[in-house]
Short mmCIF file of C-alpha atoms and ligand atoms in Angstrom, two decimals:
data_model
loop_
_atom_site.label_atom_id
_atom_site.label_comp_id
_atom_site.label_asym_id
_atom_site.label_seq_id
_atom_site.Cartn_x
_atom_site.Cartn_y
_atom_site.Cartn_z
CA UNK A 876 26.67 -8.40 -94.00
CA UNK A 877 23.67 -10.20 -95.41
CA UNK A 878 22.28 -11.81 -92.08
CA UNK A 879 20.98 -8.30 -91.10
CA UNK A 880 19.42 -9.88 -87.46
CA UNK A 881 23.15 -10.72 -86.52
CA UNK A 882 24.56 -7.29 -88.11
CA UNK A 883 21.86 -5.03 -85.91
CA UNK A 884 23.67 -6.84 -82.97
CA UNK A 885 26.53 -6.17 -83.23
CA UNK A 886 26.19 -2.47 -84.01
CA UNK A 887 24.38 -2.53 -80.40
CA UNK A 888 26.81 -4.19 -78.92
CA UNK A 889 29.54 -1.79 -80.63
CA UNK A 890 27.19 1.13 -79.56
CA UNK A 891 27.49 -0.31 -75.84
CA UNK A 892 31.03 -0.76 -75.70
CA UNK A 893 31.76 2.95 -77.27
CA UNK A 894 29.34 4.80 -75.09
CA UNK A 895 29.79 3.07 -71.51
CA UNK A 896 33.03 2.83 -69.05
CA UNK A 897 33.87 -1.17 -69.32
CA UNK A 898 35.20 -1.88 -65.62
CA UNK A 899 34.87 -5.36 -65.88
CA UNK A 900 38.85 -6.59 -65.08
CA UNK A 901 38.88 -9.57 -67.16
CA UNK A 902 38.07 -7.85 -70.28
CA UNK A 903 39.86 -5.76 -72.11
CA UNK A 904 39.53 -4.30 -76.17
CA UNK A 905 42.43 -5.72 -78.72
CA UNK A 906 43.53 -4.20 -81.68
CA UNK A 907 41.87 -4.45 -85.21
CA UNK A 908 44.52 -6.69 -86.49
CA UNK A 909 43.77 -8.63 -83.69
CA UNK A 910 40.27 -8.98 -84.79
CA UNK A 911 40.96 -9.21 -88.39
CA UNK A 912 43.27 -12.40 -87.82
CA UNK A 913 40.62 -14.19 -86.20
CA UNK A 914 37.80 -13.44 -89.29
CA UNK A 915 41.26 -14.86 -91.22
CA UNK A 916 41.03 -17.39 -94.15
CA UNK A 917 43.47 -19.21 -90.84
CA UNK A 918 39.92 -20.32 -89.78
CA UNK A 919 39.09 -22.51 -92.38
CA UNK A 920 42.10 -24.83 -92.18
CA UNK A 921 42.42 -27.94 -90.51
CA UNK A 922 45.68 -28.68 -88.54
CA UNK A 923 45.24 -31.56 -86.22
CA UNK A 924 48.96 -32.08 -84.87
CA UNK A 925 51.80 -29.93 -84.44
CA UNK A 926 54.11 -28.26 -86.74
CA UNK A 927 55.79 -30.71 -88.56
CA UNK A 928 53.51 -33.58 -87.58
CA UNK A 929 50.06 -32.41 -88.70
CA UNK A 930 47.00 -35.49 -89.62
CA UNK A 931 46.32 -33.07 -92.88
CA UNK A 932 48.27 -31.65 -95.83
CA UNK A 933 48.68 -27.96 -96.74
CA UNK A 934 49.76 -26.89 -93.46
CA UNK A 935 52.84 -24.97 -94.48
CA UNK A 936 51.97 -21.30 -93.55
CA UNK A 937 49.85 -22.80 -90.63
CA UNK A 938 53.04 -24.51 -89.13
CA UNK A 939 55.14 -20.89 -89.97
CA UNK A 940 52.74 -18.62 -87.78
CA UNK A 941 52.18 -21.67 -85.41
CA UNK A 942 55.81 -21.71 -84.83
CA UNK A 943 55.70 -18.07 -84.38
CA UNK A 944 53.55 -17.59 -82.12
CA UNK A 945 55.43 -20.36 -80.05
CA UNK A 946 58.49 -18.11 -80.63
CA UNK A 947 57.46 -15.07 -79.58
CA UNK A 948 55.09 -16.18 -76.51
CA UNK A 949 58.47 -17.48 -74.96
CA UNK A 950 60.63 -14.55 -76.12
CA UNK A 951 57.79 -12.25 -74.21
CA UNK A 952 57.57 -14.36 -71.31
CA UNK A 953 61.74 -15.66 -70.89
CA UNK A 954 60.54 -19.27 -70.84
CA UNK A 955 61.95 -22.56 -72.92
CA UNK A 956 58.77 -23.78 -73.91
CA UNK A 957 55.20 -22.81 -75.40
CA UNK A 958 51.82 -24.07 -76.40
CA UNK A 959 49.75 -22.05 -77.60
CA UNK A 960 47.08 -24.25 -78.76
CA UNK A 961 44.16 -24.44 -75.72
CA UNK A 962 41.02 -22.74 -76.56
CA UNK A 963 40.63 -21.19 -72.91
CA UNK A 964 42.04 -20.90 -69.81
CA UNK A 965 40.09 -23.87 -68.42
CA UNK A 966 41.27 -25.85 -71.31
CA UNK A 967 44.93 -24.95 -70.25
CA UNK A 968 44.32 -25.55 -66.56
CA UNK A 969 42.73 -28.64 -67.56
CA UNK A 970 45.95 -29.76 -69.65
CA UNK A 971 47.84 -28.71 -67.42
CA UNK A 972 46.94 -30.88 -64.55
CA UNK A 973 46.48 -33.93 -67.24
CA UNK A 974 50.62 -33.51 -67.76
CA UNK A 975 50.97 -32.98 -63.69
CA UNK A 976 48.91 -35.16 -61.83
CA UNK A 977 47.55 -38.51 -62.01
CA UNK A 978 43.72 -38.62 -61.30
CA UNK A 979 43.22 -38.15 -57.46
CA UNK A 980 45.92 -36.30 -56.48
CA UNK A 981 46.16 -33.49 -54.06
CA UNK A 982 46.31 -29.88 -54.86
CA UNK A 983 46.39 -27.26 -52.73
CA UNK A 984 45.07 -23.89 -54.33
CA UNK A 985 43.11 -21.04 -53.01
CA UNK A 986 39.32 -20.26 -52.65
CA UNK A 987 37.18 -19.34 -55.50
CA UNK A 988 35.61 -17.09 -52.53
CA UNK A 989 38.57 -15.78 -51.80
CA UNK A 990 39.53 -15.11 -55.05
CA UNK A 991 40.25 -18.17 -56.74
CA UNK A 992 39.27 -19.87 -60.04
CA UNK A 993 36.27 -22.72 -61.06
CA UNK A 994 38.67 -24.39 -62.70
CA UNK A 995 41.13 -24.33 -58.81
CA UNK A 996 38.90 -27.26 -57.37
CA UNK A 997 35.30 -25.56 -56.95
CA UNK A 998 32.64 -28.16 -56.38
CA UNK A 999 30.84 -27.29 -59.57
CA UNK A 1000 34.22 -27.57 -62.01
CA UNK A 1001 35.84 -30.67 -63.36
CA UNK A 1002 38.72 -30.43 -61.74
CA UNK A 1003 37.49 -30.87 -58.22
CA UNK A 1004 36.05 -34.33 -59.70
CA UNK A 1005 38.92 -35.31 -60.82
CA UNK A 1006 41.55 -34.43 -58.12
CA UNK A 1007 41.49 -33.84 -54.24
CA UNK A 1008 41.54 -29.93 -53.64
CA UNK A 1009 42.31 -28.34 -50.51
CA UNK A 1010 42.68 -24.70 -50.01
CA UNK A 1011 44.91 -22.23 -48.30
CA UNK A 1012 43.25 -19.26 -46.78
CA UNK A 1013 44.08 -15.68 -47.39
CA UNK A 1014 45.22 -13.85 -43.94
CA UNK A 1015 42.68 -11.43 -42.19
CA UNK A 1016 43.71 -8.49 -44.45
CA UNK A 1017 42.45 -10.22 -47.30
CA UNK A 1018 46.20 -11.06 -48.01
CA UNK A 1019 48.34 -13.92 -49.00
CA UNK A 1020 49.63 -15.53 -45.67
CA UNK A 1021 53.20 -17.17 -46.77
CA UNK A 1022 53.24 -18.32 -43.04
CA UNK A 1023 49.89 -20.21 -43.73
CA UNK A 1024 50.93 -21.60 -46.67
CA UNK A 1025 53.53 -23.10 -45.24
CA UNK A 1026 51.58 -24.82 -42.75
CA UNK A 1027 48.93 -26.16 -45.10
CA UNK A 1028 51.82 -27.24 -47.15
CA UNK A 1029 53.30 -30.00 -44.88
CA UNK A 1030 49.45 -30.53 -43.44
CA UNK A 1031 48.31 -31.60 -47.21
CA UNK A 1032 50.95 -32.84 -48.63
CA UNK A 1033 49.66 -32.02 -51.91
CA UNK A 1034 51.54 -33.22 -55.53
CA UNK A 1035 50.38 -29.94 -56.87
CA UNK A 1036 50.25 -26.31 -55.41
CA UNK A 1037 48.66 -23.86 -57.20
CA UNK A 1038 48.78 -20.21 -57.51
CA UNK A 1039 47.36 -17.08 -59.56
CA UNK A 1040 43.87 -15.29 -58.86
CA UNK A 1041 40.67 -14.17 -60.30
CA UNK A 1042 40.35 -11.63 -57.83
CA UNK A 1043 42.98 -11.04 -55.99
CA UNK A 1044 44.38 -7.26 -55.61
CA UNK A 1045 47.75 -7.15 -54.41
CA UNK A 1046 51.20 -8.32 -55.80
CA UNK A 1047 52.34 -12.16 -55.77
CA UNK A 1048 55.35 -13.18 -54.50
CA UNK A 1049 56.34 -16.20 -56.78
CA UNK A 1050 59.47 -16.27 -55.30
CA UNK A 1051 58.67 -16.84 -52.16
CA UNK A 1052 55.84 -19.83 -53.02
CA UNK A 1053 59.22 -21.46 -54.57
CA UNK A 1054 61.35 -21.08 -51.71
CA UNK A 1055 58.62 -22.53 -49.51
CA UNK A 1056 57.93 -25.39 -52.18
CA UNK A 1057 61.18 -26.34 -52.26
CA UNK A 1058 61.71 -26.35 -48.14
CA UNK A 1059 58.50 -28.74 -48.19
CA UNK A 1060 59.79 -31.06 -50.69
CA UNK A 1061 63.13 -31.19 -48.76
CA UNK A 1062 61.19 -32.95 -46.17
CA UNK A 1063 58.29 -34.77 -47.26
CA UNK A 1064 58.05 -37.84 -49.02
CA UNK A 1065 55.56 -36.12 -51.98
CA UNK A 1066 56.78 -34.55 -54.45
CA UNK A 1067 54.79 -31.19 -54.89
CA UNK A 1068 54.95 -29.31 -58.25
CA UNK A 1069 54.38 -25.62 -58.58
CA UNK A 1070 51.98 -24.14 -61.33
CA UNK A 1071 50.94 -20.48 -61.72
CA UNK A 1072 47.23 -19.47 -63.51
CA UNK A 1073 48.89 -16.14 -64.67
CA UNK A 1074 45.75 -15.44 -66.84
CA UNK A 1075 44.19 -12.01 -64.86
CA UNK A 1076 47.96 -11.04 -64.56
CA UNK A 1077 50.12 -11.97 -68.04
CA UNK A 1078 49.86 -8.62 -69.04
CA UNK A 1079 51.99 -7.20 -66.30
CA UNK A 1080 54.03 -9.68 -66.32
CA UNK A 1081 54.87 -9.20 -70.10
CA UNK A 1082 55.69 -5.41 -69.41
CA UNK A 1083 57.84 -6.67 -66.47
CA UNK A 1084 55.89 -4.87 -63.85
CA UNK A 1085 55.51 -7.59 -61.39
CA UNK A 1086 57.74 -10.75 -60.82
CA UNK A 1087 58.11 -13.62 -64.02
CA UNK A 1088 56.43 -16.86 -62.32
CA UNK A 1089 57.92 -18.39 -65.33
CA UNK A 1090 61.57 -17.92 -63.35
CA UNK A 1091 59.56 -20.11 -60.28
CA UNK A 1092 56.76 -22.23 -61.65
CA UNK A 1093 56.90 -26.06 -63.51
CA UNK A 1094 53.75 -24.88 -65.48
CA UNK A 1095 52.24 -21.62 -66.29
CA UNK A 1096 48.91 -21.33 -67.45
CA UNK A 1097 47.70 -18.02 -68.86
CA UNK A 1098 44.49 -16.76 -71.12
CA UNK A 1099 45.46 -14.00 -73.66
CA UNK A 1100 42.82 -11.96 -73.87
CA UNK A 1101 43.18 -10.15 -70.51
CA UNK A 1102 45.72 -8.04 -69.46
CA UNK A 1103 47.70 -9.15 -72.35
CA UNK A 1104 45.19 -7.29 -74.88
CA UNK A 1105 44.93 -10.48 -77.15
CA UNK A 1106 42.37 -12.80 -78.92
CA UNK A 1107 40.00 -14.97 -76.87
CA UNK A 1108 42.69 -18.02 -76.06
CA UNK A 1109 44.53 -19.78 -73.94
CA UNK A 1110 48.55 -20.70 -73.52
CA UNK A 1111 50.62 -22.57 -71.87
CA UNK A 1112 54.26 -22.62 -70.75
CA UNK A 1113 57.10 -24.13 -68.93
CA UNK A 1114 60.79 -24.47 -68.69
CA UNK A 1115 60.65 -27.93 -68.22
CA UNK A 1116 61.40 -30.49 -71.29
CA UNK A 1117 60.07 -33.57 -69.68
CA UNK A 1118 56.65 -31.20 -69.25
CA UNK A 1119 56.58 -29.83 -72.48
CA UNK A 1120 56.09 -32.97 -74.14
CA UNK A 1121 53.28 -34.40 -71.86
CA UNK A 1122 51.38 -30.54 -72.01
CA UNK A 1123 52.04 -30.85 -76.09
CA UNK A 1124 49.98 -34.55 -75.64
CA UNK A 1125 47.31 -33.39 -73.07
CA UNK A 1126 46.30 -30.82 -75.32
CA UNK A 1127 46.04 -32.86 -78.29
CA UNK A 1128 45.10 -35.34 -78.98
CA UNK A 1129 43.80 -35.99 -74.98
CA UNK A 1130 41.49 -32.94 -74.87
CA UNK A 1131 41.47 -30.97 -78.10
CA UNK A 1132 41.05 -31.78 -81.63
CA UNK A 1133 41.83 -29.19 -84.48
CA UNK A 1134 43.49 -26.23 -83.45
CA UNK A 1135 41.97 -22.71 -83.68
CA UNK A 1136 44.67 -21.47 -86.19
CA UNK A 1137 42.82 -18.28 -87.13
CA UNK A 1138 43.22 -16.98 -83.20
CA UNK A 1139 47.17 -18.74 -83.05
CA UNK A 1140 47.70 -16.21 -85.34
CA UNK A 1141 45.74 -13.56 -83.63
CA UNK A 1142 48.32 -14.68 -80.07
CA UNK A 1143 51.47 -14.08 -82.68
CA UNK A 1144 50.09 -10.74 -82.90
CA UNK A 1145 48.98 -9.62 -79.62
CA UNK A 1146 52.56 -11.23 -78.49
CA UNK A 1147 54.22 -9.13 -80.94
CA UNK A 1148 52.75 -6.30 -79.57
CA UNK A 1149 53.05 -6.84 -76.15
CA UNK A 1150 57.01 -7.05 -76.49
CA UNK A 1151 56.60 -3.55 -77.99
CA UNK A 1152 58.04 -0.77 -75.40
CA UNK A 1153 54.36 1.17 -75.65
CA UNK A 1154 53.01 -2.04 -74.50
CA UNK A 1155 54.62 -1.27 -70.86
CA UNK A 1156 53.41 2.29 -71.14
CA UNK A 1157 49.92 0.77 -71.11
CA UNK A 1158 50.46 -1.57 -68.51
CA UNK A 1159 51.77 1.18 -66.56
CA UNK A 1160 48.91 2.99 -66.81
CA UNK A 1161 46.55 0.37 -66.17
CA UNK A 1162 47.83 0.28 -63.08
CA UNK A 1163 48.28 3.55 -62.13
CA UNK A 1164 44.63 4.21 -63.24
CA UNK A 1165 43.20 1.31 -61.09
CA UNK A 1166 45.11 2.45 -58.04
CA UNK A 1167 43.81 5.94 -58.60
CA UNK A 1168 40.44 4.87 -58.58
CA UNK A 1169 40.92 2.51 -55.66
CA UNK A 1170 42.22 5.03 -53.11
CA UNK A 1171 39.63 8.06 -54.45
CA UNK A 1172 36.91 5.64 -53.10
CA UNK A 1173 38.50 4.88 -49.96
CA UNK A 1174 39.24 8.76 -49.58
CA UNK A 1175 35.76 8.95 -49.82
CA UNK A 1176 35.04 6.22 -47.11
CA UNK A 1177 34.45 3.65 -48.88
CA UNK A 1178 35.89 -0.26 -48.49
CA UNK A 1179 37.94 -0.42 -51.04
CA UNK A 1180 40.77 -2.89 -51.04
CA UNK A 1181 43.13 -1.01 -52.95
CA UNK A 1182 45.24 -2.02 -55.61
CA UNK A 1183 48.47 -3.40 -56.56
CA UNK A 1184 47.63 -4.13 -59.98
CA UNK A 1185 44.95 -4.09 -62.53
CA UNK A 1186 42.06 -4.70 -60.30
CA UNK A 1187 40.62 -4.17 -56.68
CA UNK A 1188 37.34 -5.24 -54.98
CA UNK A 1189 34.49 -2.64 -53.25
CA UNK A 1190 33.18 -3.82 -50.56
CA UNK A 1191 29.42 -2.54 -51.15
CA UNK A 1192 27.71 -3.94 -48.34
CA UNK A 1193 30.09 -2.15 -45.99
CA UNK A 1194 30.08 1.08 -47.94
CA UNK A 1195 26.62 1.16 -49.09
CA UNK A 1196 24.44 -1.58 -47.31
CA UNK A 1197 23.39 -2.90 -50.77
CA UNK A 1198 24.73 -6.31 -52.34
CA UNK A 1199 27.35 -6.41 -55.43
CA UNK A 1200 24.10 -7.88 -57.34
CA UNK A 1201 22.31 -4.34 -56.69
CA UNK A 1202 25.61 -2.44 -57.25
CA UNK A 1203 26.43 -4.10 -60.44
CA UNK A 1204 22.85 -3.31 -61.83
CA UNK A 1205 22.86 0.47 -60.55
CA UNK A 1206 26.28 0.90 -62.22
CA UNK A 1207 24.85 -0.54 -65.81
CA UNK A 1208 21.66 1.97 -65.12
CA UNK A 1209 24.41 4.94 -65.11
CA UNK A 1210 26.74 3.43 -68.56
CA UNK A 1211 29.32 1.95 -66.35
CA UNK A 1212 29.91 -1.73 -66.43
CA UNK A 1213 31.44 -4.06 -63.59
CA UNK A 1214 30.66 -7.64 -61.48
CA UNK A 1215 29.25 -8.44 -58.52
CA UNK A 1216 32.02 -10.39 -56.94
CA UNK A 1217 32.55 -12.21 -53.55
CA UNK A 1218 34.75 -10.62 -50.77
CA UNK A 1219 37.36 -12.38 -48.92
CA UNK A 1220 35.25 -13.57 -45.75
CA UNK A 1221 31.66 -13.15 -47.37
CA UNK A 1222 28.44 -13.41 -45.87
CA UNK A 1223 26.28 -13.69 -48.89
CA UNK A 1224 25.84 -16.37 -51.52
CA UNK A 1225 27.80 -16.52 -54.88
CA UNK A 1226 24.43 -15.21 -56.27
CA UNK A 1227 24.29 -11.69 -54.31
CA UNK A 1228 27.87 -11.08 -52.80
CA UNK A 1229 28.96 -8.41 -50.67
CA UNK A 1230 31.39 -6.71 -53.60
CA UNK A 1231 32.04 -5.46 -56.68
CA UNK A 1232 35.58 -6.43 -58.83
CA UNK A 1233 36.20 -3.02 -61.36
CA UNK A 1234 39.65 -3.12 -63.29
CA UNK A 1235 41.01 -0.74 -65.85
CA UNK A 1236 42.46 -2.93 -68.31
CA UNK A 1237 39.68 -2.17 -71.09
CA UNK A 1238 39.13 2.01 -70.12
CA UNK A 1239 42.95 2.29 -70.30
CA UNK A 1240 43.25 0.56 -73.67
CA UNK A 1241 40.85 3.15 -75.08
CA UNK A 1242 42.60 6.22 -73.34
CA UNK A 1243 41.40 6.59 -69.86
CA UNK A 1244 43.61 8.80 -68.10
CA UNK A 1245 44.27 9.03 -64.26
CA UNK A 1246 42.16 11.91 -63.42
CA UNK A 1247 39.42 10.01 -65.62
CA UNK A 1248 40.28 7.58 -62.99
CA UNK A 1249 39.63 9.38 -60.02
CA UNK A 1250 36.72 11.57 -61.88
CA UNK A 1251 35.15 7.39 -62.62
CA UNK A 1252 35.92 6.61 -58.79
CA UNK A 1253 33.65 9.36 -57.84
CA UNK A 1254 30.66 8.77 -60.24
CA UNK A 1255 30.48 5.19 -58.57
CA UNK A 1256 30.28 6.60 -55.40
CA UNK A 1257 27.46 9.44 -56.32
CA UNK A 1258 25.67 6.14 -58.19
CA UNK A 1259 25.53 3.84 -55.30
CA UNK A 1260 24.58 6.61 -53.04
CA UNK A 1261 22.08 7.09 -55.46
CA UNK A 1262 22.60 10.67 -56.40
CA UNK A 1263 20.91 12.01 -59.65
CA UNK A 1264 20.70 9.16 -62.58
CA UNK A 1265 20.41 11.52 -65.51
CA UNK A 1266 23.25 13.67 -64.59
CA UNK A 1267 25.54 11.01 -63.43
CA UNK A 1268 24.65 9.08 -67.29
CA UNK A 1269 25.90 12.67 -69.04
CA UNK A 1270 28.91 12.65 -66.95
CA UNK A 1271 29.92 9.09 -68.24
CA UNK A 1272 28.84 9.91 -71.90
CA UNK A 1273 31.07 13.26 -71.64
CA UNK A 1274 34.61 10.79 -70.24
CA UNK A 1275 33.58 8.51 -73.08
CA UNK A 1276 33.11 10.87 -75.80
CA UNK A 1277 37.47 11.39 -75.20
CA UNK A 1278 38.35 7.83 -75.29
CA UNK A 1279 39.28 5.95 -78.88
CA UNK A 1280 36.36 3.92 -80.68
CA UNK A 1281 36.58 0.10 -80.21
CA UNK A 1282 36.69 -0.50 -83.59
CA UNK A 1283 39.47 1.79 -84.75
CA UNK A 1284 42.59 0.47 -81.90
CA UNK A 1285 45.95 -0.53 -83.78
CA UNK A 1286 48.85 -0.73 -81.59
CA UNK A 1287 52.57 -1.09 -82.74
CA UNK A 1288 54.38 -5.02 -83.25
CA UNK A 1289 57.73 -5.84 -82.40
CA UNK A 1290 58.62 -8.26 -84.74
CA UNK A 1291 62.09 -9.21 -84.64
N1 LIG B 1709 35.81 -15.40 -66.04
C1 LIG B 1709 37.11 -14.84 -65.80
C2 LIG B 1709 37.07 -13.64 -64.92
O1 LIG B 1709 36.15 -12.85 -65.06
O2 LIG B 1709 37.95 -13.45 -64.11
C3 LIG B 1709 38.05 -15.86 -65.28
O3 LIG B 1709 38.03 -16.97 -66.10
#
């Protein structure tokens, strides 16, 4: 590389990434054909449209892996219909209510406190300008309460409710949000649509491990870069024709211009990997990983909320009497990377919080195993008890020094 300021960089940032334990649960490591698709000659190309109907010529081998990726997203997830053109999750959510709602309309999602999304009607997002949010609580075990749900339902009235979780621990019962949808709608005189944010989850629900909200929701919005091991992106999908067609529009020409072609192709590949048997195997041991971890630090003592998929939340003011802000930055002291994160019922601001959110998503992609797990729950503990830096730091180098190099992952496609 020529630009050697911007090459020094990135061998720091590789260095960082190879010798710490990444805990953070929205990130995760993809595979080297991953990364080579998006530093693809894809990037350069123009491709306003869709396939077929593009504003530029020489689009043919776009339009092929465009179309592929389209193919394969809805082979992995069972559904009709795929875009897989939005930039970001945001950019998906924010299509996504462009094809559902009209401006001012009611949806009812949950917190960003309790483990929400910006993008699910916080104050500071777009979305909360644009439509009337309301929220349903979680119950007092920092669960889902379909009972409550149910209740806000027919008190709102909403035209949208929304489901799917930044931080949220435990399984989802899609099924049930349906069944309860559909009781509402039988009785009230507003139609309410359903749309899942699958974007912490799509991994798991690629490998099967958890219910398909595509089998319950109108609109599923998803990023692919999570659990599902991808590039940077986001997607969208539904079983719905009428929906397809106004998503297709909302993302361009409404909100997006060119397409990012170079990372479409990078989503054909992570999808063709994910439908790969091994990529279940992972999944499977993301979560059994995470839930090992979990339960070693309540063994411990610790308020941990446990784990029912690829993430949990530490309460650290409970367990430590420190904030997640002072957590987070002890565990970076030590090599082991998380975020402060708020805690269903908190008593500090956004800014300090009263938890920590660690996932195992990126340690499992590079070969943590479960007793690394457990061995990771207990250097956290030692760290915010403040046990002995230097020792703790040789521990983490010595799990490390067994896991794969970032820059050297290649996982097997299923491509047909
Ligand atoms: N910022 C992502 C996360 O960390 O969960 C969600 O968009």
């Amino acid at each position: 590389m020529q630009d050697k300021v911007i090459e020094s960089y990135f061998k720091k940032e590789r260095d960082r990434q190879n010798n710490g334990i990444e805990l953070i649960a929205s990130e995760n490591y993809p595979s080297m054909d991953v990364r080579e698709a998006q530093a693809s000659i894809f990037g350069s190309k123009y491709a306003e449209g869709y396939s077929g109907h593009r504003y530029y010529g020489g689009c043919e081998n776009i339009d092929a892996v465009e179309d592929l990726a389209e193919q394969r997203a809805e082979r992995l997830f069972d559904c009709r219909y795929a875009n897989v053109q939005t930039h970001s999750g945001s950019q998906a959510n924010f299509a996504a209510y462009i094809a559902l709602l009209e401006k001012g309309d009611k949806v009812l999602s949950l917190f960003l406190n309790d483990g929400g999304h910006l993008t699910h009607g916080s104050p500071v997002s777009f979305s909360s300008h644009d439509y009337s949010f309301s929220h349903y609580p979680l119950g007092g075990d920092g669960r889902l309460d379909y009972k409550g749900i149910e209740e806000r339902l027919d008190e709102v009235n909403p035209n949208l409710f929304l489901a799917g979780y930044s931080a949220y621990p435990y399984e989802i019962d899609f099924k049930r949000m349906r069944e309860i949808i559909d009781k509402h709608n039988s009785h009230s005189s507003t139609h309410c649509d359903f749309m899942v944010d699958m974007a912490h989850i799509a991994g798991i629900v690629a490998a099967r491990l958890c219910q398909n909200p595509c089998d319950y929701a109108d609109i599923v919005t998803s990023t692919t870069h999570k659990t599902l091991r991808g590039p940077r992106g986001g997607l969208i999908l539904t079983n719905r024709e009428d929906l397809i067609r106004k998503i297709k529009s909302a993302v361009f020409p409404y909100s997006q211009g060119g397409p990012l072609e170079h990372v479409i192709a990078a989503k054909a590949i992570c999808f063709a990997e994910a439908l790969h048997p091994e990529f279940k195997e992972y999944v499977a041991r993301l979560m059994e990983n995470t839930k090992a971890c979990a339960d070693e630090l309540s063994r411990l003592g610790c308020d941990s909320s446990g784990s029912e998929n690829h993430l949990f939340l530490l309460n650290v003011l409970s367990s430590f009497g420190i904030s997640g802000k002072e957590a987070q930055s002890k565990l970076e002291e030590v090599g082991i990377t998380t975020n402060k994160n708020m805690i269903h019922g908190d008593t500090l601001s956004p800014a300090l919080t009263s938890g920590i959110r660690i996932g195992f998503a990126a340690s499992t992609t590079r070969g943590c195993t479960k007793i690394d797990a457990i061995k990771i729950a207990r250097l956290i503990y030692r760290t915010l008890k403040c046990e002995d830096k230097e020792k703790i730091k040789e521990e983490v180098k010595e799990i490390v020094s067994r896991w794969k190099d970032v820059d050297t992952l290649s996982f097997p496609v299923l491509t047909d």
